Amino acid sequence: MKTIVEPAREVPVVRDVDVCVLGGGPGGITAAWQAAKHGAKTLLVEHYGFLGGMATAGLVGPILGLREVGKDAATVEGMTREFADLMLSLGAGRPWEEHVRTGCIPFEAETFKLACDQMCGRYGVDLLLHSTAVGAVVEEGALRAVTIENKSGRQAIMAKCFVDATGDADIAFRAGAECTLGRPVDNMPMANGSTFHVGGLENLTDEMRKAAAQVMDEARQEGIIKVYGLGVGGQGSTLRAGFTSINCTRWPGNPADVEVLTEGEVYTRDMIHRIVKLWRERVPGMENAYLALTPTQLGLRESRQLVGEKRVVGADVVEGKKLADAVARCSYWIDIHCPRGFAAPGVHLCWKKCAQTDCYMMTEHMDMLPDELYPPDYFDIPYGALVPAKLDNLLVSGRCCSLDYQAMSAARVMGPVMAIGEACGVAAAMAADGRKAPREVEVEALREKLLAAGCVC
């Protein structure tokens, strides 16, 4: 590969704050709000011109992983509840008790964006949008600054503590923290896909749903489309009458590779248009269905994972493991979308009962696959899973914290991601206030602050 040499240059420091959160998705917004609420001068940096991450840019919804298994008890509250209540007050939400009872928070993506802005205003979070974190300045084993790129050029941000909420551990990776990628056998992460909205379905019936599923199955067998689900969707990231939010497309590959992202965007967009065209042409009653919205970006499930002071593994999920140093709870299940992108019935999940019996995971690496997917109860996320093993002044939030590929598939949904973000925010504020490394934060004191803030841990 050819290379060029960039000339050295001085980069202006545009912010010097207590806490800098990089990434405004579900694991970043709650981190920023909690850090600011706990007295830290907080900056939230986001690549897009709006907040929400996969919830808004990816149209992924609803917020899952909200209640204990078999109980009407929330595993996530705190800022997540306050945020949900705000969306309700803005006219596009539901009562919290209903969210807990159903185990999820459906939402309007546009209301999600607005509520994020208002929460930042409520707690005094400084925003820097249209800015992408591209580099890390590490001195004596600690992250001292990050560099960003935006319309104003290259800029630098200094902070007493940083939170990597990029979803892909971009800053941890660039700062030299050890990370893993996908499953150990082939380093392949879960398949990606794009959620989309379809309108014109005001008169949608169960019969139409069945007919649409049959049409999709026939088209899949004909090779016209490649999908892992056959449904017409429901209320996920839209609550509007006559609209559904659909998540059924599939694209394998590493989302930390821009070539994969590019190919995936083009492929899934084409697939979405094919699906809606099929419904209009082949399903009686859906002649007026139309594609209302595609996502700003491909929906991503997995890429890099931090190697932290502690790591949560698949066995912890199915055991429902409880920990004395817990800072967040997760009650979701091991949901590994086939990394190779297989999409036929019975093969979209990667586990020992997959119907794709000739896959090398089944023939050569069966011992690496889970044989149980569902936890008996919630499992805990320890504070050490948020702390890099060998890098200071950084915490890692959301799906890219220290989880193996099985545990990650359970903790990646937005409920636990938001809970992890809250823990990161409070811990970052404590570290900044005490001018100490995040690994030196007293976990019991952190847990007390989280409980006082209405969080569940």
Short mmCIF file of C-alpha atoms in Angstrom, two decimals:
data_model
loop_
_atom_site.label_atom_id
_atom_site.label_comp_id
_atom_site.label_asym_id
_atom_site.label_seq_id
_atom_site.Cartn_x
_atom_site.Cartn_y
_atom_site.Cartn_z
CA MET A 1 0.00 0.00 0.00
CA LYS A 2 1.29 3.44 -0.90
CA THR A 3 1.64 5.96 1.90
CA ILE A 4 2.11 9.69 2.27
CA VAL A 5 3.73 11.68 5.07
CA GLU A 6 1.66 14.39 6.71
CA PRO A 7 3.63 17.43 7.81
CA ALA A 8 3.71 18.17 11.53
CA ARG A 9 1.34 20.90 12.66
CA GLU A 10 0.05 22.57 15.79
CA VAL A 11 -3.52 21.65 16.60
CA PRO A 12 -5.65 24.17 18.53
CA VAL A 13 -7.16 22.97 21.81
CA VAL A 14 -10.79 24.08 21.51
CA ARG A 15 -12.03 22.63 24.82
CA ASP A 16 -10.44 21.77 28.16
CA VAL A 17 -13.10 20.09 30.32
CA ASP A 18 -13.57 17.74 33.22
CA VAL A 19 -15.28 14.98 31.20
CA CYS A 20 -15.35 14.50 27.45
CA VAL A 21 -17.76 11.91 26.06
CA LEU A 22 -17.04 10.75 22.52
CA GLY A 23 -20.14 9.47 20.75
CA GLY A 24 -23.74 10.59 21.27
CA GLY A 25 -25.48 7.22 21.02
CA PRO A 26 -27.39 5.55 23.88
CA GLY A 27 -24.17 4.81 25.79
CA GLY A 28 -22.89 8.36 25.34
CA ILE A 29 -25.92 10.51 26.08
CA THR A 30 -26.57 8.97 29.49
CA ALA A 31 -22.86 9.19 30.34
CA ALA A 32 -22.80 12.90 29.49
CA TRP A 33 -26.01 13.66 31.39
CA GLN A 34 -24.88 11.86 34.53
CA ALA A 35 -21.40 13.38 34.43
CA ALA A 36 -22.87 16.88 34.17
CA LYS A 37 -25.50 16.15 36.83
CA HIS A 38 -22.69 15.14 39.18
CA GLY A 39 -20.89 18.45 38.77
CA ALA A 40 -18.44 17.79 35.94
CA LYS A 41 -17.90 20.31 33.17
CA THR A 42 -18.93 17.97 30.36
CA LEU A 43 -18.50 18.00 26.59
CA LEU A 44 -20.34 15.57 24.30
CA VAL A 45 -18.82 15.08 20.85
CA GLU A 46 -20.92 13.53 18.07
CA HIS A 47 -20.20 12.65 14.43
CA TYR A 48 -23.68 13.53 13.13
CA GLY A 49 -25.70 16.73 13.49
CA PHE A 50 -27.99 15.03 16.01
CA LEU A 51 -27.75 12.67 18.96
CA GLY A 52 -29.09 9.15 19.41
CA GLY A 53 -26.65 6.93 17.54
CA MET A 54 -28.24 3.68 16.42
CA ALA A 55 -31.63 4.84 17.75
CA THR A 56 -31.77 7.79 15.35
CA ALA A 57 -29.05 7.42 12.72
CA GLY A 58 -29.78 3.69 12.53
CA LEU A 59 -33.54 3.86 13.27
CA VAL A 60 -33.02 0.89 15.59
CA GLY A 61 -35.83 0.44 18.06
CA PRO A 62 -37.34 -0.20 20.48
CA ILE A 63 -35.05 0.18 23.50
CA LEU A 64 -34.82 -3.41 24.72
CA GLY A 65 -33.52 -5.10 27.88
CA LEU A 66 -35.60 -3.10 30.32
CA ARG A 67 -36.93 -5.56 32.89
CA GLU A 68 -35.98 -8.59 34.92
CA VAL A 69 -36.79 -11.98 33.47
CA GLY A 70 -40.35 -12.94 34.36
CA LYS A 71 -40.89 -9.90 36.59
CA ASP A 72 -42.29 -6.39 36.26
CA ALA A 73 -39.13 -4.94 37.75
CA ALA A 74 -36.91 -2.58 35.77
CA THR A 75 -33.24 -3.34 35.23
CA VAL A 76 -32.69 0.20 33.95
CA GLU A 77 -33.98 3.46 35.45
CA GLY A 78 -32.19 6.71 36.33
CA MET A 79 -31.63 8.94 33.32
CA THR A 80 -33.24 6.35 31.04
CA ARG A 81 -36.54 6.74 32.86
CA GLU A 82 -36.25 10.52 32.93
CA PHE A 83 -35.53 10.51 29.20
CA ALA A 84 -38.50 8.24 28.45
CA ASP A 85 -40.77 10.47 30.53
CA LEU A 86 -39.53 13.50 28.58
CA MET A 87 -40.39 11.84 25.26
CA LEU A 88 -43.88 11.16 26.65
CA SER A 89 -44.27 14.81 27.64
CA LEU A 90 -43.24 15.79 24.10
CA GLY A 91 -46.19 13.82 22.77
CA ALA A 92 -44.50 10.69 21.44
CA GLY A 93 -44.06 8.16 24.21
CA ARG A 94 -45.77 5.92 26.75
CA PRO A 95 -45.95 5.75 30.56
CA TRP A 96 -42.91 4.23 32.25
CA GLU A 97 -44.97 1.47 33.84
CA GLU A 98 -46.04 0.31 30.40
CA HIS A 99 -42.43 0.27 29.24
CA VAL A 100 -41.43 -1.93 32.18
CA ARG A 101 -44.41 -4.24 31.71
CA THR A 102 -43.59 -4.78 28.02
CA GLY A 103 -39.83 -4.78 28.58
CA CYS A 104 -39.12 -2.16 25.92
CA ILE A 105 -39.42 1.53 24.98
CA PRO A 106 -40.76 2.16 21.47
CA PHE A 107 -40.19 5.74 20.35
CA GLU A 108 -40.32 8.27 17.54
CA ALA A 109 -36.80 8.79 16.19
CA GLU A 110 -37.38 12.53 15.69
CA THR A 111 -38.70 12.95 19.22
CA PHE A 112 -35.68 10.99 20.46
CA LYS A 113 -33.40 13.60 18.85
CA LEU A 114 -35.29 16.53 20.35
CA ALA A 115 -35.41 14.96 23.80
CA CYS A 116 -31.63 14.40 23.67
CA ASP A 117 -31.09 18.10 22.95
CA GLN A 118 -33.38 19.10 25.80
CA MET A 119 -31.71 16.75 28.27
CA CYS A 120 -28.34 18.24 27.38
CA GLY A 121 -29.78 21.70 28.00
CA ARG A 122 -31.35 20.58 31.26
CA TYR A 123 -28.02 19.42 32.70
CA GLY A 124 -25.68 21.87 31.01
CA VAL A 125 -23.89 19.44 28.69
CA ASP A 126 -21.78 21.29 26.11
CA LEU A 127 -22.32 19.86 22.62
CA LEU A 128 -19.98 19.64 19.66
CA LEU A 129 -21.77 18.09 16.66
CA HIS A 130 -20.51 17.30 13.16
CA SER A 131 -17.21 16.28 14.75
CA THR A 132 -15.44 12.92 14.46
CA ALA A 133 -12.82 11.74 16.94
CA VAL A 134 -9.81 10.64 14.90
CA GLY A 135 -6.81 10.43 17.20
CA ALA A 136 -5.55 10.06 20.75
CA VAL A 137 -2.68 11.70 22.60
CA VAL A 138 -1.27 9.37 25.25
CA GLU A 139 1.41 10.39 27.73
CA GLU A 140 2.83 8.16 30.46
CA GLY A 141 0.09 5.59 30.02
CA ALA A 142 -2.80 8.04 30.24
CA LEU A 143 -5.07 9.59 27.61
CA ARG A 144 -4.46 13.33 27.75
CA ALA A 145 -6.24 14.60 24.65
CA VAL A 146 -8.17 13.51 21.59
CA THR A 147 -8.08 15.03 18.14
CA ILE A 148 -11.24 15.58 16.13
CA GLU A 149 -12.01 16.57 12.55
CA ASN A 150 -14.87 18.82 11.46
CA LYS A 151 -15.65 21.72 9.13
CA SER A 152 -13.30 23.91 11.16
CA GLY A 153 -10.39 21.54 10.51
CA ARG A 154 -8.45 19.49 13.01
CA GLN A 155 -8.95 20.38 16.65
CA ALA A 156 -7.96 18.96 20.02
CA ILE A 157 -9.88 18.41 23.24
CA MET A 158 -8.32 17.97 26.66
CA ALA A 159 -10.12 16.46 29.62
CA LYS A 160 -9.47 15.04 33.04
CA CYS A 161 -11.42 11.93 32.00
CA PHE A 162 -12.68 10.67 28.64
CA VAL A 163 -15.54 8.29 27.89
CA ASP A 164 -15.36 6.27 24.68
CA ALA A 165 -18.98 5.82 23.61
CA THR A 166 -18.23 5.38 19.91
CA GLY A 167 -19.72 1.88 19.85
CA ASP A 168 -16.59 0.58 18.14
CA ALA A 169 -14.01 1.46 20.82
CA ASP A 170 -12.46 3.86 18.31
CA ILE A 171 -10.66 6.01 20.86
CA ALA A 172 -9.60 3.12 23.10
CA PHE A 173 -8.17 1.40 20.01
CA ARG A 174 -6.39 4.51 18.75
CA ALA A 175 -5.01 5.15 22.23
CA GLY A 176 -3.42 1.70 22.27
CA ALA A 177 -5.80 -0.06 24.65
CA GLU A 178 -6.06 -3.78 23.96
CA CYS A 179 -9.21 -4.75 22.08
CA THR A 180 -10.65 -7.90 20.57
CA LEU A 181 -12.72 -8.20 17.40
CA GLY A 182 -15.63 -10.60 16.96
CA ARG A 183 -15.46 -14.23 17.96
CA PRO A 184 -12.01 -15.78 18.64
CA VAL A 185 -12.17 -18.41 15.87
CA ASP A 186 -12.24 -16.06 12.88
CA ASN A 187 -12.56 -12.55 14.37
CA MET A 188 -15.91 -12.16 12.63
CA PRO A 189 -18.45 -9.93 14.39
CA MET A 190 -22.19 -10.29 14.09
CA ALA A 191 -23.91 -9.43 10.82
CA ASN A 192 -25.19 -5.89 10.33
CA GLY A 193 -28.48 -4.73 8.87
CA SER A 194 -30.64 -1.67 8.22
CA THR A 195 -33.93 -0.81 9.87
CA PHE A 196 -36.42 1.11 7.72
CA HIS A 197 -39.88 2.67 7.97
CA VAL A 198 -42.82 1.83 5.72
CA GLY A 199 -45.96 3.99 5.55
CA GLY A 200 -49.37 3.59 3.94
CA LEU A 201 -50.34 0.73 6.23
CA GLU A 202 -53.30 2.30 8.06
CA ASN A 203 -55.47 -0.73 7.25
CA LEU A 204 -52.88 -3.43 7.97
CA THR A 205 -54.54 -6.70 9.05
CA ASP A 206 -53.25 -10.01 10.35
CA GLU A 207 -54.09 -11.58 6.99
CA MET A 208 -51.98 -8.97 5.20
CA ARG A 209 -49.12 -9.64 7.62
CA LYS A 210 -49.29 -13.36 6.88
CA ALA A 211 -49.43 -12.75 3.14
CA ALA A 212 -46.47 -10.35 3.28
CA ALA A 213 -44.42 -12.91 5.24
CA GLN A 214 -45.25 -15.59 2.67
CA VAL A 215 -44.26 -13.29 -0.20
CA MET A 216 -40.94 -12.52 1.52
CA ASP A 217 -40.25 -16.21 2.09
CA GLU A 218 -40.98 -17.02 -1.55
CA ALA A 219 -38.78 -14.15 -2.75
CA ARG A 220 -36.01 -15.30 -0.41
CA GLN A 221 -36.15 -18.79 -1.90
CA GLU A 222 -36.13 -17.28 -5.39
CA GLY A 223 -32.99 -15.31 -4.51
CA ILE A 224 -34.68 -11.93 -4.99
CA ILE A 225 -34.04 -10.82 -1.41
CA LYS A 226 -31.84 -11.88 1.49
CA VAL A 227 -33.51 -11.45 4.86
CA TYR A 228 -33.33 -13.12 8.25
CA GLY A 229 -36.87 -12.15 9.28
CA LEU A 230 -40.15 -12.27 7.40
CA GLY A 231 -42.33 -9.90 9.40
CA VAL A 232 -43.87 -6.55 8.49
CA GLY A 233 -42.47 -5.07 11.70
CA GLY A 234 -44.16 -3.01 14.38
CA GLN A 235 -43.64 0.00 16.59
CA GLY A 236 -39.93 0.27 17.18
CA SER A 237 -38.52 3.63 16.15
CA THR A 238 -41.87 5.01 14.98
CA LEU A 239 -45.18 5.37 16.81
CA ARG A 240 -47.09 6.89 13.90
CA ALA A 241 -50.36 5.30 12.82
CA GLY A 242 -50.00 3.47 9.51
CA PHE A 243 -46.21 3.14 9.84
CA THR A 244 -44.04 0.20 10.81
CA SER A 245 -40.38 -0.11 11.75
CA ILE A 246 -38.81 -3.14 10.07
CA ASN A 247 -35.51 -4.88 10.87
CA CYS A 248 -34.90 -7.84 8.56
CA THR A 249 -31.91 -7.14 6.28
CA ARG A 250 -28.48 -8.70 6.64
CA TRP A 251 -24.90 -7.77 5.71
CA PRO A 252 -21.87 -9.63 7.14
CA GLY A 253 -18.50 -8.08 7.82
CA ASN A 254 -16.46 -5.92 10.17
CA PRO A 255 -18.07 -2.47 10.62
CA ALA A 256 -14.71 -1.06 11.70
CA ASP A 257 -13.69 -1.46 8.02
CA VAL A 258 -14.90 1.39 5.82
CA GLU A 259 -15.00 -0.83 2.73
CA VAL A 260 -17.46 -3.16 4.50
CA LEU A 261 -19.56 -0.20 5.60
CA THR A 262 -19.70 1.18 2.09
CA GLU A 263 -20.71 -2.13 0.52
CA GLY A 264 -23.24 -2.77 3.27
CA GLU A 265 -24.95 0.59 2.83
CA VAL A 266 -25.45 0.06 -0.90
CA TYR A 267 -26.49 -3.59 -0.54
CA THR A 268 -29.06 -3.12 2.24
CA ARG A 269 -30.55 0.00 0.65
CA ASP A 270 -31.19 -1.98 -2.54
CA MET A 271 -32.66 -4.83 -0.48
CA ILE A 272 -35.04 -2.47 1.32
CA HIS A 273 -36.41 -1.11 -1.94
CA ARG A 274 -36.89 -4.66 -3.24
CA ILE A 275 -38.85 -5.66 -0.14
CA VAL A 276 -41.27 -2.74 -0.32
CA LYS A 277 -41.74 -3.26 -4.07
CA LEU A 278 -42.63 -6.92 -3.43
CA TRP A 279 -45.26 -5.97 -0.87
CA ARG A 280 -46.87 -3.41 -3.18
CA GLU A 281 -46.95 -5.79 -6.13
CA ARG A 282 -47.76 -9.13 -4.47
CA VAL A 283 -49.72 -8.50 -1.28
CA PRO A 284 -53.41 -7.63 -1.62
CA GLY A 285 -54.19 -4.54 0.45
CA MET A 286 -50.61 -3.24 0.46
CA GLU A 287 -50.73 -1.51 -2.93
CA ASN A 288 -50.34 1.89 -1.24
CA ALA A 289 -47.42 0.92 0.99
CA TYR A 290 -44.40 3.14 0.49
CA LEU A 291 -40.86 3.45 1.76
CA ALA A 292 -40.98 6.36 4.19
CA LEU A 293 -37.46 6.39 5.58
CA THR A 294 -34.14 4.56 5.40
CA PRO A 295 -31.46 5.00 8.06
CA THR A 296 -28.66 7.55 7.95
CA GLN A 297 -26.27 4.66 8.39
CA LEU A 298 -26.12 0.88 8.41
CA GLY A 299 -27.27 -0.71 11.66
CA LEU A 300 -24.24 -2.10 13.49
CA ARG A 301 -24.29 -4.82 16.12
CA GLU A 302 -20.66 -5.61 16.97
CA SER A 303 -17.07 -4.70 16.21
CA ARG A 304 -14.23 -4.07 18.69
CA GLN A 305 -14.43 -4.96 22.38
CA LEU A 306 -12.25 -3.48 25.07
CA VAL A 307 -10.05 -5.77 27.14
CA GLY A 308 -10.79 -4.36 30.56
CA GLU A 309 -9.77 -5.05 34.12
CA LYS A 310 -12.66 -7.53 34.15
CA ARG A 311 -14.54 -9.28 31.35
CA VAL A 312 -18.10 -10.59 31.23
CA VAL A 313 -18.49 -13.90 29.36
CA GLY A 314 -21.35 -15.97 27.97
CA ALA A 315 -21.44 -18.26 30.99
CA ASP A 316 -22.19 -15.22 33.17
CA VAL A 317 -25.26 -14.52 31.04
CA VAL A 318 -26.87 -17.95 31.24
CA GLU A 319 -25.95 -18.21 34.93
CA GLY A 320 -27.49 -14.82 35.71
CA LYS A 321 -24.28 -13.98 37.58
CA LYS A 322 -24.48 -11.38 40.36
CA LEU A 323 -21.45 -9.34 41.43
CA ALA A 324 -20.57 -7.20 44.43
CA ASP A 325 -18.99 -4.56 42.15
CA ALA A 326 -21.93 -4.36 39.74
CA VAL A 327 -22.72 -0.99 38.16
CA ALA A 328 -25.40 -2.09 35.66
CA ARG A 329 -27.82 -4.95 35.08
CA CYS A 330 -28.67 -6.80 31.88
CA SER A 331 -31.57 -9.18 31.35
CA TYR A 332 -31.36 -9.75 27.60
CA TRP A 333 -30.42 -13.06 25.98
CA ILE A 334 -27.49 -14.35 23.89
CA ASP A 335 -28.55 -13.11 20.46
CA ILE A 336 -25.68 -13.72 18.02
CA HIS A 337 -26.74 -12.81 14.50
CA CYS A 338 -24.84 -15.13 12.15
CA PRO A 339 -21.45 -13.50 11.46
CA ARG A 340 -21.29 -15.19 8.05
CA GLY A 341 -24.60 -13.64 7.08
CA PHE A 342 -26.64 -16.81 6.62
CA ALA A 343 -30.31 -15.86 6.54
CA ALA A 344 -32.40 -18.98 5.90
CA PRO A 345 -34.97 -20.07 8.53
CA GLY A 346 -33.28 -21.68 11.50
CA VAL A 347 -29.79 -20.38 10.72
CA HIS A 348 -29.83 -16.68 11.51
CA LEU A 349 -28.56 -17.25 15.07
CA CYS A 350 -25.11 -18.67 15.78
CA TRP A 351 -25.41 -21.43 18.40
CA LYS A 352 -25.23 -25.22 18.76
CA LYS A 353 -28.73 -25.75 17.37
CA CYS A 354 -28.16 -23.88 14.12
CA ALA A 355 -29.58 -25.69 11.09
CA GLN A 356 -26.53 -24.82 8.95
CA THR A 357 -24.77 -28.03 9.95
CA ASP A 358 -22.01 -27.75 7.33
CA CYS A 359 -20.75 -24.43 8.72
CA TYR A 360 -17.20 -24.72 10.10
CA MET A 361 -18.44 -23.42 13.44
CA MET A 362 -20.61 -26.54 13.65
CA THR A 363 -18.11 -29.02 12.20
CA GLU A 364 -14.87 -27.76 13.79
CA HIS A 365 -15.67 -25.32 16.59
CA MET A 366 -18.84 -26.56 18.22
CA ASP A 367 -17.23 -26.04 21.63
CA MET A 368 -17.12 -22.28 20.95
CA LEU A 369 -20.90 -22.04 20.47
CA PRO A 370 -23.47 -21.46 23.22
CA ASP A 371 -25.88 -24.29 23.94
CA GLU A 372 -28.16 -22.12 26.07
CA LEU A 373 -29.32 -18.63 25.09
CA TYR A 374 -31.67 -17.43 27.80
CA PRO A 375 -30.68 -16.27 31.30
CA PRO A 376 -32.78 -17.29 34.30
CA ASP A 377 -32.44 -13.77 35.63
CA TYR A 378 -30.45 -10.59 35.01
CA PHE A 379 -26.67 -10.68 35.04
CA ASP A 380 -24.39 -7.94 36.31
CA ILE A 381 -21.87 -5.71 34.54
CA PRO A 382 -18.91 -5.03 36.87
CA TYR A 383 -17.15 -1.68 37.00
CA GLY A 384 -13.90 -3.30 35.85
CA ALA A 385 -15.50 -4.06 32.47
CA LEU A 386 -15.58 -0.31 31.77
CA VAL A 387 -11.93 0.30 32.67
CA PRO A 388 -9.11 -0.45 30.19
CA ALA A 389 -6.60 -2.93 31.57
CA LYS A 390 -3.58 -0.77 30.78
CA LEU A 391 -4.71 2.78 29.95
CA ASP A 392 -5.70 5.59 32.31
CA ASN A 393 -8.06 8.59 32.01
CA LEU A 394 -10.50 6.58 29.90
CA LEU A 395 -13.72 4.69 30.47
CA VAL A 396 -15.47 2.69 27.75
CA SER A 397 -19.25 2.76 27.55
CA GLY A 398 -21.90 0.73 25.79
CA ARG A 399 -21.56 -2.30 23.58
CA CYS A 400 -17.77 -1.98 23.19
CA CYS A 401 -16.89 -2.40 26.88
CA SER A 402 -15.14 -5.55 28.10
CA LEU A 403 -17.44 -8.42 27.06
CA ASP A 404 -16.74 -11.60 25.15
CA TYR A 405 -18.65 -12.18 21.92
CA GLN A 406 -21.43 -14.13 23.64
CA ALA A 407 -22.00 -11.71 26.52
CA MET A 408 -21.75 -8.81 24.11
CA SER A 409 -24.68 -10.15 22.11
CA ALA A 410 -26.83 -9.83 25.24
CA ALA A 411 -25.53 -6.50 26.54
CA ARG A 412 -25.54 -4.67 23.18
CA VAL A 413 -29.22 -3.69 23.22
CA MET A 414 -30.01 -0.12 24.23
CA GLY A 415 -31.40 -0.69 27.74
CA PRO A 416 -28.20 -2.07 29.27
CA VAL A 417 -26.10 0.20 27.04
CA MET A 418 -27.81 3.24 28.59
CA ALA A 419 -27.30 1.81 32.08
CA ILE A 420 -23.60 1.26 31.38
CA GLY A 421 -23.43 4.85 30.12
CA GLU A 422 -24.87 6.15 33.37
CA ALA A 423 -22.21 4.27 35.34
CA CYS A 424 -19.48 5.66 33.10
CA GLY A 425 -20.78 9.21 33.53
CA VAL A 426 -20.90 9.10 37.30
CA ALA A 427 -17.50 7.38 37.52
CA ALA A 428 -15.94 9.91 35.12
CA ALA A 429 -17.24 12.79 37.23
CA MET A 430 -15.83 11.16 40.36
CA ALA A 431 -12.46 10.61 38.70
CA ALA A 432 -12.31 14.19 37.42
CA ASP A 433 -13.35 15.66 40.75
CA GLY A 434 -10.77 13.65 42.66
CA ARG A 435 -8.13 14.05 39.93
CA LYS A 436 -7.59 10.32 39.96
CA ALA A 437 -7.49 7.58 37.36
CA PRO A 438 -10.85 5.88 36.73
CA ARG A 439 -9.42 2.59 38.00
CA GLU A 440 -8.91 4.31 41.38
CA VAL A 441 -12.60 5.20 41.77
CA GLU A 442 -14.06 3.46 44.81
CA VAL A 443 -16.72 1.12 43.45
CA GLU A 444 -18.87 1.12 46.57
CA ALA A 445 -18.97 4.94 46.53
CA LEU A 446 -19.85 4.79 42.83
CA ARG A 447 -22.68 2.33 43.50
CA GLU A 448 -24.03 4.58 46.23
CA LYS A 449 -24.10 7.55 43.86
CA LEU A 450 -25.79 5.48 41.15
CA LEU A 451 -28.49 4.31 43.56
CA ALA A 452 -28.98 7.86 44.82
CA ALA A 453 -29.45 8.94 41.19
CA GLY A 454 -32.26 6.41 40.75
CA CYS A 455 -30.21 3.87 38.82
CA VAL A 456 -30.50 0.12 39.25
CA CYS A 457 -27.35 -1.76 40.19
#
